[in-house]
Coordinates of C-alpha atoms in Angstrom, one line a residue:
M1 CA -6.3 75.3 -93.3
P2 CA -3.8 78.1 -92.7
V3 CA -0.2 77.2 -92.9
A4 CA 2.9 78.9 -91.4
Q5 CA 6.2 79.1 -93.3
E6 CA 8.8 77.2 -91.4
S7 CA 12.5 77.7 -91.8
G8 CA 13.9 75.4 -94.4
G9 CA 10.9 76.0 -96.7
R10 CA 8.5 73.4 -95.3
N11 CA 4.9 74.3 -94.7
S12 CA 3.2 73.1 -91.6
P13 CA -0.2 73.8 -90.0
I14 CA -0.5 76.6 -87.5
I15 CA -0.8 75.1 -84.0
N16 CA -3.0 77.0 -81.6
I17 CA -3.6 75.1 -78.5
G18 CA -3.0 77.9 -76.1
I19 CA 0.6 77.1 -75.4
E20 CA 3.3 79.2 -77.0
R21 CA 5.9 77.5 -79.3
Q22 CA 8.8 77.9 -77.0
D23 CA 6.8 76.5 -74.1
R24 CA 5.7 73.5 -76.2
A25 CA 9.4 72.9 -77.0
A26 CA 10.2 73.0 -73.2
I27 CA 7.4 70.6 -72.4
A28 CA 8.5 68.2 -75.2
E29 CA 12.0 68.3 -73.8
G30 CA 10.8 67.5 -70.3
L31 CA 8.6 64.7 -71.6
S32 CA 11.5 63.2 -73.6
R33 CA 13.6 63.1 -70.5
V34 CA 10.8 61.4 -68.5
L35 CA 10.3 58.9 -71.3
A36 CA 14.0 58.1 -71.4
D37 CA 14.2 57.7 -67.6
T38 CA 11.1 55.5 -67.6
Y39 CA 12.5 53.2 -70.3
T40 CA 15.9 53.0 -68.5
L41 CA 14.0 51.9 -65.3
Y42 CA 12.0 49.4 -67.3
L43 CA 15.2 47.9 -68.8
T44 CA 16.9 47.8 -65.4
T45 CA 14.0 46.0 -63.8
H46 CA 13.6 43.7 -66.7
N47 CA 17.3 42.8 -66.4
F48 CA 16.9 42.0 -62.7
H49 CA 13.8 39.9 -63.4
W50 CA 15.7 37.7 -65.9
N51 CA 18.7 37.3 -63.6
V52 CA 17.0 36.1 -60.5
T53 CA 18.8 33.2 -58.8
G54 CA 18.5 31.3 -55.6
P55 CA 15.7 29.8 -53.5
H56 CA 13.1 32.4 -54.5
F57 CA 13.7 32.0 -58.2
N58 CA 10.3 30.4 -59.0
S59 CA 8.2 32.9 -57.0
L60 CA 10.1 35.9 -58.3
H61 CA 10.6 34.8 -61.9
A62 CA 7.0 33.8 -62.6

């Protein structure tokens, strides 16, 4: 398998998936932001779920 020399002296496989390296980096950055936002939303809704009070507690907390 061909390898490309990376800065820092580490060898890694050449990646050829039809997307340029800088474009892959931009995609990875965008996906990281989406993942962070999704996890934040999950934690927020999880917090609301565990702090339900009042007459609808049983139906909403189940």
